Amino acid sequence: MALAFQCVDGAEPAQPWKVTELRVVAAARGQLSSALTPAPITLPGDHLRLGGWAGLGGSPGAVWLCAYAPWAAGRLGLLAVLEQEGRAAARGSSLVHFDAYPHNILLAPGRVVFADWAHARAGAPFTDLLMLLSSAAAGGLDPGPFLHDHPLAGHAGQQAINGVLAAHAGFCLAGVLEPVPAGLEPVAAVKLRLGLATRSHGWPGGSASTDDAAMSPRPSVLPALPATACRRR
């Protein structure tokens, strides 16, 4: 085993995001995709950091959803289907970071550095863009303009974006219910904000993940909670 280190003269992006910094980082991730496609190294293609709605269907998951995400409690079937589609859409031949959040990004003079590739997988590069923009949504910034103008999103298509967003939210919210080691409580808090951010700003605008009219005809995998379940709990 060999360990390599590099000292980077840079700083993490400001939080909440500044529009100018987010624009620079999003552009850098797009430029990076050309160098990382195909992936220069062999990587697994399983996406362990996508998906989780299926595990939230029973207690205590259902009770927790009623408290924190009642909009999801009655739509578990749809969300489970969407995240399956998202996991399929996230497959690809590019080297994907899969943890592209602000704490793994450094703004250095004239460049952007993406650090800590511990969760790297082979996949579709727009997945990193969505994870990046979810952190912007969690901080109150509307991610829509950054998504719609980005070439990675244009290549993906709206249905694929909806699916990956659902899978990302499922992973984050399911992770909140996992036992948290002492001292790592802030990690659970971040997962909660990221998971709930998918609903904020109606993001993505008019998507199947948030639009009731688009939801109705889709098949259900998990039974939805009764409409009165959250009120009773």
Short mmCIF file of C-alpha atoms in Angstrom, two decimals:
data_model
loop_
_atom_site.label_atom_id
_atom_site.label_comp_id
_atom_site.label_asym_id
_atom_site.label_seq_id
_atom_site.Cartn_x
_atom_site.Cartn_y
_atom_site.Cartn_z
CA MET A 1 0.00 0.00 0.00
CA ALA A 2 1.25 3.46 -0.86
CA LEU A 3 -0.07 6.77 0.43
CA ALA A 4 0.46 10.00 -1.47
CA PHE A 5 -0.25 13.48 -0.18
CA GLN A 6 -0.32 16.89 -1.80
CA CYS A 7 -0.49 20.24 -0.06
CA VAL A 8 -3.05 22.45 -1.79
CA ASP A 9 -3.00 26.18 -1.21
CA GLY A 10 -6.76 26.63 -1.24
CA ALA A 11 -9.93 26.86 0.82
CA GLU A 12 -13.33 25.20 0.91
CA PRO A 13 -16.16 27.07 -0.82
CA ALA A 14 -18.10 29.45 1.39
CA GLN A 15 -21.25 28.00 2.95
CA PRO A 16 -23.94 28.83 2.13
CA TRP A 17 -22.69 28.82 -1.42
CA LYS A 18 -21.82 32.04 -3.21
CA VAL A 19 -23.24 32.11 -6.72
CA THR A 20 -19.87 32.95 -8.25
CA GLU A 21 -18.08 30.08 -6.51
CA LEU A 22 -20.78 27.55 -7.32
CA ARG A 23 -20.64 28.57 -10.97
CA VAL A 24 -16.86 28.05 -11.02
CA VAL A 25 -17.05 24.65 -9.30
CA ALA A 26 -19.90 23.39 -11.50
CA ALA A 27 -17.97 24.41 -14.60
CA ALA A 28 -14.84 22.69 -13.30
CA ARG A 29 -16.74 19.45 -12.74
CA GLY A 30 -17.97 19.59 -16.30
CA GLN A 31 -14.48 20.13 -17.66
CA LEU A 32 -13.14 17.30 -15.53
CA SER A 33 -15.54 14.80 -17.08
CA SER A 34 -13.74 14.90 -20.42
CA ALA A 35 -10.48 13.88 -18.75
CA LEU A 36 -12.16 11.15 -16.68
CA THR A 37 -14.17 9.52 -19.50
CA PRO A 38 -13.47 6.72 -19.89
CA ALA A 39 -12.24 6.19 -16.34
CA PRO A 40 -8.43 6.00 -16.31
CA ILE A 41 -8.55 3.23 -13.70
CA THR A 42 -10.73 0.17 -13.17
CA LEU A 43 -13.49 0.81 -10.68
CA PRO A 44 -16.62 -1.02 -9.50
CA GLY A 45 -19.88 0.14 -11.00
CA ASP A 46 -22.11 -0.45 -7.97
CA HIS A 47 -23.54 2.75 -6.55
CA LEU A 48 -23.68 2.28 -2.81
CA ARG A 49 -24.43 5.95 -2.21
CA LEU A 50 -27.67 5.94 -4.19
CA GLY A 51 -30.95 4.52 -2.93
CA GLY A 52 -32.61 3.95 0.41
CA TRP A 53 -36.36 4.51 0.11
CA ALA A 54 -37.07 0.78 0.23
CA GLY A 55 -35.75 0.63 3.79
CA LEU A 56 -37.99 3.45 4.99
CA GLY A 57 -41.30 1.68 4.47
CA GLY A 58 -41.68 0.19 7.94
CA SER A 59 -41.33 1.41 11.50
CA PRO A 60 -39.32 3.33 12.61
CA GLY A 61 -38.75 4.63 9.08
CA ALA A 62 -42.41 5.43 8.46
CA VAL A 63 -42.75 7.28 11.76
CA TRP A 64 -39.59 9.25 11.04
CA LEU A 65 -40.81 10.21 7.56
CA CYS A 66 -44.08 11.48 8.96
CA ALA A 67 -42.14 13.81 11.24
CA TYR A 68 -39.49 15.08 8.85
CA ALA A 69 -40.68 14.41 5.29
CA PRO A 70 -44.47 13.91 5.22
CA TRP A 71 -44.47 14.67 1.47
CA ALA A 72 -42.47 11.44 1.00
CA ALA A 73 -44.43 9.26 3.44
CA GLY A 74 -47.34 8.83 1.06
CA ARG A 75 -45.15 8.48 -2.03
CA LEU A 76 -42.75 5.70 -1.08
CA GLY A 77 -43.87 3.55 -4.01
CA LEU A 78 -43.10 6.26 -6.53
CA LEU A 79 -39.81 7.16 -4.87
CA ALA A 80 -38.71 3.52 -4.85
CA VAL A 81 -39.41 3.26 -8.57
CA LEU A 82 -37.64 6.54 -9.29
CA GLU A 83 -34.54 5.52 -7.36
CA GLN A 84 -34.34 2.25 -9.30
CA GLU A 85 -34.42 4.28 -12.49
CA GLY A 86 -31.83 6.63 -11.02
CA ARG A 87 -29.42 3.85 -10.13
CA ALA A 88 -29.68 2.59 -13.70
CA ALA A 89 -29.22 6.11 -15.13
CA ALA A 90 -26.13 6.65 -12.95
CA ARG A 91 -24.27 3.82 -14.67
CA GLY A 92 -21.52 4.87 -17.01
CA SER A 93 -17.87 4.68 -17.93
CA SER A 94 -16.62 7.88 -16.32
CA LEU A 95 -14.70 8.23 -13.07
CA VAL A 96 -17.24 9.72 -10.66
CA HIS A 97 -16.42 11.18 -7.25
CA PHE A 98 -19.76 10.27 -5.59
CA ASP A 99 -19.02 12.57 -2.64
CA ALA A 100 -18.82 15.93 -4.43
CA TYR A 101 -19.85 18.09 -1.50
CA PRO A 102 -18.22 21.35 -0.34
CA HIS A 103 -16.04 19.71 2.32
CA ASN A 104 -14.28 17.75 -0.45
CA ILE A 105 -13.68 20.77 -2.69
CA LEU A 106 -10.85 23.29 -2.56
CA LEU A 107 -10.76 26.58 -4.41
CA ALA A 108 -7.14 27.24 -5.28
CA PRO A 109 -5.63 30.05 -7.37
CA GLY A 110 -6.71 29.36 -10.94
CA ARG A 111 -8.14 25.90 -10.31
CA VAL A 112 -10.67 23.79 -8.44
CA VAL A 113 -9.47 20.67 -6.61
CA PHE A 114 -11.82 17.77 -5.86
CA ALA A 115 -10.32 15.91 -2.89
CA ASP A 116 -11.01 12.64 -1.06
CA TRP A 117 -12.04 10.17 -3.77
CA ALA A 118 -12.72 7.36 -1.30
CA HIS A 119 -16.18 6.67 -2.77
CA ALA A 120 -15.16 6.88 -6.43
CA ARG A 121 -17.06 4.64 -8.85
CA ALA A 122 -17.54 4.16 -12.54
CA GLY A 123 -20.67 6.03 -13.50
CA ALA A 124 -22.32 8.93 -15.26
CA PRO A 125 -20.67 12.29 -14.47
CA PHE A 126 -23.94 14.21 -14.12
CA THR A 127 -24.37 12.34 -10.82
CA ASP A 128 -21.59 14.43 -9.29
CA LEU A 129 -23.26 17.58 -10.57
CA LEU A 130 -26.54 16.69 -8.84
CA MET A 131 -24.80 15.94 -5.54
CA LEU A 132 -22.95 19.23 -5.80
CA LEU A 133 -26.13 21.17 -6.51
CA SER A 134 -28.01 19.43 -3.70
CA SER A 135 -25.62 21.13 -1.28
CA ALA A 136 -26.54 24.46 -2.86
CA ALA A 137 -30.25 23.71 -2.46
CA ALA A 138 -29.65 22.72 1.17
CA GLY A 139 -28.14 26.14 1.74
CA GLY A 140 -31.11 27.96 0.25
CA LEU A 141 -29.74 28.60 -3.24
CA ASP A 142 -31.94 27.70 -6.20
CA PRO A 143 -29.99 25.03 -8.15
CA GLY A 144 -32.26 25.20 -11.19
CA PRO A 145 -30.32 27.74 -13.27
CA PHE A 146 -27.05 25.92 -12.68
CA LEU A 147 -28.59 22.60 -13.67
CA HIS A 148 -30.45 23.69 -16.78
CA ASP A 149 -27.46 25.51 -18.27
CA HIS A 150 -24.94 22.75 -17.59
CA PRO A 151 -23.82 20.44 -20.43
CA LEU A 152 -23.70 17.39 -18.14
CA ALA A 153 -27.39 17.80 -17.32
CA GLY A 154 -28.26 18.34 -20.96
CA HIS A 155 -26.73 15.01 -21.89
CA ALA A 156 -28.60 13.21 -19.11
CA GLY A 157 -32.24 14.07 -19.74
CA GLN A 158 -34.93 15.05 -17.24
CA GLN A 159 -36.10 11.54 -16.35
CA ALA A 160 -32.57 10.42 -15.50
CA ILE A 161 -32.08 13.54 -13.38
CA ASN A 162 -35.34 12.87 -11.51
CA GLY A 163 -34.28 9.30 -10.81
CA VAL A 164 -30.81 10.16 -9.51
CA LEU A 165 -32.24 12.94 -7.33
CA ALA A 166 -34.68 10.45 -5.81
CA ALA A 167 -31.92 7.90 -5.26
CA HIS A 168 -29.66 10.51 -3.70
CA ALA A 169 -32.41 11.72 -1.35
CA GLY A 170 -33.20 8.13 -0.38
CA PHE A 171 -29.58 7.43 0.49
CA CYS A 172 -29.27 10.58 2.59
CA LEU A 173 -32.54 10.19 4.49
CA ALA A 174 -32.08 6.48 5.12
CA GLY A 175 -28.62 7.28 6.46
CA VAL A 176 -30.10 9.54 9.12
CA LEU A 177 -31.74 6.48 10.71
CA GLU A 178 -28.47 4.55 10.94
CA PRO A 179 -26.65 4.47 14.31
CA VAL A 180 -24.38 7.50 14.54
CA PRO A 181 -21.04 7.07 16.34
CA ALA A 182 -20.32 9.61 19.02
CA GLY A 183 -18.88 12.78 17.55
CA LEU A 184 -20.37 12.25 14.09
CA GLU A 185 -23.80 13.70 14.80
CA PRO A 186 -23.10 16.60 12.39
CA VAL A 187 -22.83 14.05 9.57
CA ALA A 188 -26.41 12.92 10.19
CA ALA A 189 -27.53 16.54 10.24
CA VAL A 190 -25.89 17.16 6.86
CA LYS A 191 -27.54 14.05 5.40
CA LEU A 192 -30.91 15.30 6.61
CA ARG A 193 -30.43 18.69 4.97
CA LEU A 194 -29.20 17.14 1.72
CA GLY A 195 -32.06 14.64 1.57
CA LEU A 196 -34.72 17.25 2.22
CA ALA A 197 -33.11 19.67 -0.25
CA THR A 198 -34.45 17.61 -3.16
CA ARG A 199 -37.90 18.94 -2.27
CA SER A 200 -36.81 22.56 -1.87
CA HIS A 201 -37.33 25.13 -4.59
CA GLY A 202 -39.58 22.59 -6.37
CA TRP A 203 -36.33 21.15 -7.70
CA PRO A 204 -36.19 20.08 -10.41
CA GLY A 205 -39.00 22.33 -11.61
CA GLY A 206 -41.98 20.35 -12.87
CA SER A 207 -40.23 17.04 -12.28
CA ALA A 208 -41.85 13.67 -11.71
CA SER A 209 -40.30 13.54 -8.26
CA THR A 210 -42.26 16.53 -6.97
CA ASP A 211 -45.20 17.00 -9.33
CA ASP A 212 -48.36 15.23 -8.19
CA ALA A 213 -49.87 15.02 -11.66
CA ALA A 214 -46.80 13.26 -12.97
CA MET A 215 -46.82 10.87 -10.03
CA SER A 216 -50.27 9.42 -10.42
CA PRO A 217 -49.83 7.02 -13.34
CA ARG A 218 -46.56 5.49 -12.18
CA PRO A 219 -46.44 1.96 -10.68
CA SER A 220 -45.91 1.40 -6.99
CA VAL A 221 -43.29 -0.91 -5.46
CA LEU A 222 -43.88 -0.19 -1.79
CA PRO A 223 -47.29 0.44 -0.28
CA ALA A 224 -47.86 4.09 0.56
CA LEU A 225 -48.77 5.01 4.10
CA PRO A 226 -52.47 5.74 4.56
CA ALA A 227 -53.31 9.41 4.20
CA THR A 228 -54.14 9.58 7.91
CA ALA A 229 -50.99 7.78 9.09
CA CYS A 230 -48.94 10.92 9.67
CA ARG A 231 -51.80 12.68 11.43
CA ARG A 232 -52.31 9.73 13.79
CA ARG A 233 -48.63 9.57 14.60
#
